[in-house]
JSON list of C-alpha atoms in Angstrom, two decimals:
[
{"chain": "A", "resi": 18, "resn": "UNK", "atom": "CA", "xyz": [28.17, 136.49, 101.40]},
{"chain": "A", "resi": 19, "resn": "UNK", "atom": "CA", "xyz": [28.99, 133.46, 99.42]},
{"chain": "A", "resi": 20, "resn": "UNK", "atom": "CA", "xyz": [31.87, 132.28, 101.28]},
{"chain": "A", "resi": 21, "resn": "UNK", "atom": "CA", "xyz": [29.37, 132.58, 104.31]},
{"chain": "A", "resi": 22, "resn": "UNK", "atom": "CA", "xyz": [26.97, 130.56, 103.28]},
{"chain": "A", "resi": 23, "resn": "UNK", "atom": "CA", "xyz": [29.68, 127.82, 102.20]},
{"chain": "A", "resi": 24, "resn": "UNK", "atom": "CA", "xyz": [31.19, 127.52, 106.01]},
{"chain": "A", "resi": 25, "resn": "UNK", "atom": "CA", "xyz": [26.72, 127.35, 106.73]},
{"chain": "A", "resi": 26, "resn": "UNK", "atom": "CA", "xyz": [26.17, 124.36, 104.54]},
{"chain": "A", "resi": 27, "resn": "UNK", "atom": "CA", "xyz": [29.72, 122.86, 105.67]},
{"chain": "A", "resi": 28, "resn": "UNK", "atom": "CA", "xyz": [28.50, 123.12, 109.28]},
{"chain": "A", "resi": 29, "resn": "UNK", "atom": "CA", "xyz": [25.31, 121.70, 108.43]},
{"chain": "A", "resi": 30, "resn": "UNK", "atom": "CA", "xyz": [27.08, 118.79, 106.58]},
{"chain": "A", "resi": 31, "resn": "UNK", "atom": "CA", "xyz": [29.10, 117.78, 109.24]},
{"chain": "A", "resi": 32, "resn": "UNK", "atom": "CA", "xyz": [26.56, 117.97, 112.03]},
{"chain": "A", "resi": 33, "resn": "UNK", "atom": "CA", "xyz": [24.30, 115.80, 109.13]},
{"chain": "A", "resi": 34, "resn": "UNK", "atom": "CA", "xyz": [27.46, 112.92, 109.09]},
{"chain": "A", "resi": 35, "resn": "UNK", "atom": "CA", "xyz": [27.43, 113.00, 112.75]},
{"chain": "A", "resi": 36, "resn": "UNK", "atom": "CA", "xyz": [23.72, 111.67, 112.59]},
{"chain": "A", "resi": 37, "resn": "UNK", "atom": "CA", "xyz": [24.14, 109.08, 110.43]},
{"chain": "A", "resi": 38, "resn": "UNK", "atom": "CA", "xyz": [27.57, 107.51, 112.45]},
{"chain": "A", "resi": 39, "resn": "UNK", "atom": "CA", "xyz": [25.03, 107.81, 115.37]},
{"chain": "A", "resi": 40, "resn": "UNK", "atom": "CA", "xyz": [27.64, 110.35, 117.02]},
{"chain": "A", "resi": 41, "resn": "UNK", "atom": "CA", "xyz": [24.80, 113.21, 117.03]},
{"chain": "A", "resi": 42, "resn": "UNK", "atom": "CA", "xyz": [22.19, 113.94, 118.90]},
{"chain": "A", "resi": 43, "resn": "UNK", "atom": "CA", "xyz": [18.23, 113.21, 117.80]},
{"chain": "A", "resi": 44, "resn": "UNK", "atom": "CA", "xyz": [17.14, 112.97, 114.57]},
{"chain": "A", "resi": 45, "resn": "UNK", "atom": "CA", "xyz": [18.28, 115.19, 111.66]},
{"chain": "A", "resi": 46, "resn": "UNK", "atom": "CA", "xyz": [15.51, 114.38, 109.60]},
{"chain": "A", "resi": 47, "resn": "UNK", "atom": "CA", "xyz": [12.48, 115.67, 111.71]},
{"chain": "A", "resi": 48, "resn": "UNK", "atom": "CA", "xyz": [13.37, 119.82, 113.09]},
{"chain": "A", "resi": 49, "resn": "UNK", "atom": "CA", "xyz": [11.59, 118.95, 116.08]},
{"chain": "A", "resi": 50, "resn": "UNK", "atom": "CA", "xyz": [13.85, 115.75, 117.27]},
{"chain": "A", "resi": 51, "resn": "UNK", "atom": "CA", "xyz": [16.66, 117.69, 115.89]},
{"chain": "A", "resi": 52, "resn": "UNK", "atom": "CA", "xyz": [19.14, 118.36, 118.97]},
{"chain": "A", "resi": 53, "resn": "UNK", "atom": "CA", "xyz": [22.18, 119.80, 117.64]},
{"chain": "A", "resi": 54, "resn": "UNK", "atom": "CA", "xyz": [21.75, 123.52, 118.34]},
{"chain": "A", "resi": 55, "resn": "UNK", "atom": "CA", "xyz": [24.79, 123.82, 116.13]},
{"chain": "A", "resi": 56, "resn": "UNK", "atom": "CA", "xyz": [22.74, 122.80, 112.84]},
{"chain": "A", "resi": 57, "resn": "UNK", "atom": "CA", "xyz": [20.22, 124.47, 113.58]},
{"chain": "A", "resi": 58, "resn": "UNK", "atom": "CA", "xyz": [21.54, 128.05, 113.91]},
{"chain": "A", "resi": 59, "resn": "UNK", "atom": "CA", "xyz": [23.35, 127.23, 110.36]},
{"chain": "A", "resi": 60, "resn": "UNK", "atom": "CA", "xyz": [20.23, 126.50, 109.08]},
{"chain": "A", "resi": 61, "resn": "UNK", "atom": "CA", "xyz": [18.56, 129.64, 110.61]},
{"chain": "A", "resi": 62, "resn": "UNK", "atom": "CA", "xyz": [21.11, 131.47, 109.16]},
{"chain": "A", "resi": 63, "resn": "UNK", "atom": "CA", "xyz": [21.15, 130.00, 105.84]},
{"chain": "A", "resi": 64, "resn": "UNK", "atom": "CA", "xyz": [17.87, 130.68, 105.14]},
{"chain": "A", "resi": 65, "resn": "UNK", "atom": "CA", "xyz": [18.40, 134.54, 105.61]},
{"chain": "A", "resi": 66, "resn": "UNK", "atom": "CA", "xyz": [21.60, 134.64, 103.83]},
{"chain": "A", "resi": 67, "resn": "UNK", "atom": "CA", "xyz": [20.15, 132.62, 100.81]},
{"chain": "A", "resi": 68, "resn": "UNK", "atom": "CA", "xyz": [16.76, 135.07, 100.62]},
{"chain": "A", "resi": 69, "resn": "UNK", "atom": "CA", "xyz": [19.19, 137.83, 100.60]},
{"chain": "A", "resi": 70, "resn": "UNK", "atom": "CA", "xyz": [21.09, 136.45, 98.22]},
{"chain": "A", "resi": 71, "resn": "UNK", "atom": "CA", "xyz": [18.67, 135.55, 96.20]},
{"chain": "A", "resi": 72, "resn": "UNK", "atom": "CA", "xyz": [17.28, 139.21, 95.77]},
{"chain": "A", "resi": 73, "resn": "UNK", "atom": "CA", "xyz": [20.54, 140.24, 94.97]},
{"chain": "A", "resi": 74, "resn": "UNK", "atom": "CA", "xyz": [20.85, 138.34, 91.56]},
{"chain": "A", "resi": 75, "resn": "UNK", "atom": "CA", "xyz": [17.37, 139.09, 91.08]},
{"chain": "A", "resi": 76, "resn": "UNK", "atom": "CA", "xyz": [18.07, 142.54, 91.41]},
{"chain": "A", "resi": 77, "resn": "UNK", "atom": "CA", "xyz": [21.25, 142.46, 89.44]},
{"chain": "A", "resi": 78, "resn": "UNK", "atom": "CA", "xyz": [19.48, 140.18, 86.56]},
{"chain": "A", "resi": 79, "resn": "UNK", "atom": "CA", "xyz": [16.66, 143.49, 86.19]},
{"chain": "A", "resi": 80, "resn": "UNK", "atom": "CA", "xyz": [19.40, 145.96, 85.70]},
{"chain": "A", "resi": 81, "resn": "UNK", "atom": "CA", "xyz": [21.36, 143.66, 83.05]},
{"chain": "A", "resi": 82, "resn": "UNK", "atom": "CA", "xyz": [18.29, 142.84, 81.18]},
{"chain": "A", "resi": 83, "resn": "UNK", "atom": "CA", "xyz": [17.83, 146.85, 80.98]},
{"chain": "A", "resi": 84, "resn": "UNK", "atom": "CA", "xyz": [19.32, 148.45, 77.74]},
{"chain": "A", "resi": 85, "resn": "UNK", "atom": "CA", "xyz": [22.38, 150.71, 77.69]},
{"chain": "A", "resi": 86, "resn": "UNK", "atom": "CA", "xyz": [21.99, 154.54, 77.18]},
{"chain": "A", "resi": 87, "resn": "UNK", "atom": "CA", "xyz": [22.22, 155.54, 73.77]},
{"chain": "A", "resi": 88, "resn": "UNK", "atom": "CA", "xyz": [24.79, 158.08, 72.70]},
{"chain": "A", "resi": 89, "resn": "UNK", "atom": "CA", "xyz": [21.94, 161.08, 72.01]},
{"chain": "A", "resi": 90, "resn": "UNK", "atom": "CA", "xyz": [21.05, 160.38, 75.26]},
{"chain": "A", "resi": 91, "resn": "UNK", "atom": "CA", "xyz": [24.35, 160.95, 76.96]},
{"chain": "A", "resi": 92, "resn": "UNK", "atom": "CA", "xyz": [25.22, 163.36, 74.78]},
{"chain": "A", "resi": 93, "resn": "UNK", "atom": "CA", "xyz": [21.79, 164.91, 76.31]},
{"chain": "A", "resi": 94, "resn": "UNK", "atom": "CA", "xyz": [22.83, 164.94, 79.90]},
{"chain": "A", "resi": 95, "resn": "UNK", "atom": "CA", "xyz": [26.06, 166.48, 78.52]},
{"chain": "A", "resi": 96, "resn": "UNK", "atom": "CA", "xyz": [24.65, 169.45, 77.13]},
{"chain": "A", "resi": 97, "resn": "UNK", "atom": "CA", "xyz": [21.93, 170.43, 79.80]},
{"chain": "A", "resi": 98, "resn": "UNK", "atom": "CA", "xyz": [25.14, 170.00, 82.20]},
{"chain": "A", "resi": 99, "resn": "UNK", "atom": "CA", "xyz": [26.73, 172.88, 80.26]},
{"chain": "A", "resi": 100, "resn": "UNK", "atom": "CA", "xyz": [23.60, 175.07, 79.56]},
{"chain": "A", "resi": 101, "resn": "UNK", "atom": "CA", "xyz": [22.60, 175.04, 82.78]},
{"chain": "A", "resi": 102, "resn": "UNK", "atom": "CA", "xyz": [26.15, 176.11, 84.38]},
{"chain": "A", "resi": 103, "resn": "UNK", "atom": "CA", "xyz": [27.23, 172.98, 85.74]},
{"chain": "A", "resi": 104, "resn": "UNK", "atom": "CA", "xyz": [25.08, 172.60, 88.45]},
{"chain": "A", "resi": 105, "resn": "UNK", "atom": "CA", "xyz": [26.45, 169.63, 89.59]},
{"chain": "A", "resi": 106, "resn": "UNK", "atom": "CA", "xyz": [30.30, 169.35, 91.14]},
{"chain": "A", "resi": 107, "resn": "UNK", "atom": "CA", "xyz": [32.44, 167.38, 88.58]},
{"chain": "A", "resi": 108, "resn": "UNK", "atom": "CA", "xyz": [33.82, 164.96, 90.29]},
{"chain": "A", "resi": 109, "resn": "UNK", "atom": "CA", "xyz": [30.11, 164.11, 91.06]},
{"chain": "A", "resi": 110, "resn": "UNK", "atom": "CA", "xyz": [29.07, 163.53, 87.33]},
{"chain": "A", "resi": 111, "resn": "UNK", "atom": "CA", "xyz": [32.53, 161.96, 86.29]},
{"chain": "A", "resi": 112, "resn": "UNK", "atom": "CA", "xyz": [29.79, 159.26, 85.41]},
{"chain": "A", "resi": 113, "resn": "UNK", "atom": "CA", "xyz": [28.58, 160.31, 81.82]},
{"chain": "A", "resi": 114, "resn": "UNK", "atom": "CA", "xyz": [32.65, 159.52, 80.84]},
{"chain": "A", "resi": 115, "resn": "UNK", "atom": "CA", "xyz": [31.74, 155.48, 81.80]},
{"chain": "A", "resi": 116, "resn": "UNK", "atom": "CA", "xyz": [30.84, 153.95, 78.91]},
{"chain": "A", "resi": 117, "resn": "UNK", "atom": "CA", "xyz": [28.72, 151.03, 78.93]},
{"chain": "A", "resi": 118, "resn": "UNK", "atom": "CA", "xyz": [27.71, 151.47, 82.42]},
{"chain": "A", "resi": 119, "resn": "UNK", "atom": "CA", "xyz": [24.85, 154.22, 82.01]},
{"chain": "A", "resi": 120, "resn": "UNK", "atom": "CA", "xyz": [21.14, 153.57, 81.53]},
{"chain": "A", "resi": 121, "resn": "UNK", "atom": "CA", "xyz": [18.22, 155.46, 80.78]},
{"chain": "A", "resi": 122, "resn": "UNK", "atom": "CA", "xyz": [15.72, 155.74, 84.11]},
{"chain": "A", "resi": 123, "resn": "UNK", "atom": "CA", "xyz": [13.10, 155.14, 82.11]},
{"chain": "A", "resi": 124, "resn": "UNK", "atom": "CA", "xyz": [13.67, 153.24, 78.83]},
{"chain": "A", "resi": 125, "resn": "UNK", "atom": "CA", "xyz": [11.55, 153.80, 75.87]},
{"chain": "A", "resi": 126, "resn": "UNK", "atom": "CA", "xyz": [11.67, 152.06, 72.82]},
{"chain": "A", "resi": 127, "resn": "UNK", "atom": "CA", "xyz": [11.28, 154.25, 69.82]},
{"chain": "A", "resi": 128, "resn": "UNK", "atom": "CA", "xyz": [10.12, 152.76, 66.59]},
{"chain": "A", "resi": 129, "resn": "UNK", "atom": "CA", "xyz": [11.94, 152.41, 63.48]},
{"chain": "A", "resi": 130, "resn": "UNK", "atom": "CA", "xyz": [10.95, 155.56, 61.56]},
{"chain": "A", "resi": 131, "resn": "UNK", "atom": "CA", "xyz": [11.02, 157.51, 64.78]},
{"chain": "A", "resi": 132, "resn": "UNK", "atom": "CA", "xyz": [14.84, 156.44, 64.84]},
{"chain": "A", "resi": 133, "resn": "UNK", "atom": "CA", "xyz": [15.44, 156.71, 61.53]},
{"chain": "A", "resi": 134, "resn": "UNK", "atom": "CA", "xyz": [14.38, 160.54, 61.61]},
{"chain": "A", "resi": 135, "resn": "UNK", "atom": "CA", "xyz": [16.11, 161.52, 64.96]},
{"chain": "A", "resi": 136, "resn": "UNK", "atom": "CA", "xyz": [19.88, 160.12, 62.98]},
{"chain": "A", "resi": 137, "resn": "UNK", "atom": "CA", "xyz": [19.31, 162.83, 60.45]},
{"chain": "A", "resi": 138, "resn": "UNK", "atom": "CA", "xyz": [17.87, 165.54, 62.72]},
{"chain": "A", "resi": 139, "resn": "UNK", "atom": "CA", "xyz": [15.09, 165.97, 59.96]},
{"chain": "A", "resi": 140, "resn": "UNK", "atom": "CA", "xyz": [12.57, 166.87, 62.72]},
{"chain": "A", "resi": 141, "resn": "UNK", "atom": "CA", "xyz": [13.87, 169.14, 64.28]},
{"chain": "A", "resi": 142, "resn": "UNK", "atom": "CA", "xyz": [14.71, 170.81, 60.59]},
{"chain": "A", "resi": 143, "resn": "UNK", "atom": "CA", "xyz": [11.51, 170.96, 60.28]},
{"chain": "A", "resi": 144, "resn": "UNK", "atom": "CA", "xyz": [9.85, 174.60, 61.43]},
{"chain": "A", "resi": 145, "resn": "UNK", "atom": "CA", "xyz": [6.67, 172.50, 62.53]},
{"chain": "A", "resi": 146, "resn": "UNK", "atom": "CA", "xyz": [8.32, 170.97, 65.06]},
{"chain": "A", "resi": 147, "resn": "UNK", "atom": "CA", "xyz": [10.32, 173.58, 66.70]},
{"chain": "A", "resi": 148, "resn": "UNK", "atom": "CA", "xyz": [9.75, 175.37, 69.92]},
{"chain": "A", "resi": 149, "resn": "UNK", "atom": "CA", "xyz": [8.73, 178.52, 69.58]},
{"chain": "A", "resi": 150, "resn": "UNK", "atom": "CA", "xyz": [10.45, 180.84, 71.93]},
{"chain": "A", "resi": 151, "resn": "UNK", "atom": "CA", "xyz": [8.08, 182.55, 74.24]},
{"chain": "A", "resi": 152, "resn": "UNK", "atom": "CA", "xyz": [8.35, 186.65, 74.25]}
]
């Protein structure tokens, strides 16, 4: 996409120099006395391939700014895979072995105590907190 929209600007540059040696035809400074059909597909063109690229480092910027699965949470996904009989095939969750390149769907921040707690597993320790199992 890049290189394309290099060779765009380089046509419109050229069909611009022709203008100012007086080699082109109309005006390149007014769209409506500009003649060169040339230019002015390049510049239809650019302005797609610059919206679309555009959104594209927009997009890319979101999902960088987002933070990185934490390890409980893999390690999450990892279990319900095996206590729920690998329902998935495994070359199709070869995924959770990327490091670095998961992220939660929906992040949530957890505050400091909360965090604190969940490293020790006192919670869960706790017979308050536990699921009862239904009979």
């Amino acid at each position: 996409m890049q290189n394309r929209i290099v060779q765009l600007e380089k046509i419109v540059h050229a069909e611009d120099a022709k203008c100012i040696k007086g080699k082109g035809n109309g005006d390149n400074g007014s769209f409506d006395l500009d003649c060169s059909k040339e230019r002015q597909d390049a510049m239809d063109e650019l302005v797609g391939r610059l919206e679309q690229y555009q959104r594209f480092v927009l997009d890319h910027s979101k999902l960088k700014a987002r933070p990185d699965a934490t390890k409980s949470q893999i390690s999450n996904v990892k279990t319900w895979l095996d206590n729920t009989n690998h329902p998935i095939r495994p070359d199709e969750v070869s995924f959770i072995q990327k490091e670095g390149d998961l992220m939660p769907m929906v992040p949530r921040v957890k505050p400091p105590l909360r965090r604190f707690l969940d490293r020790f597993d006192i919670i869960g320790r706790i017979s308050y907190f536990r699921r009862k199992e239904k009979q």
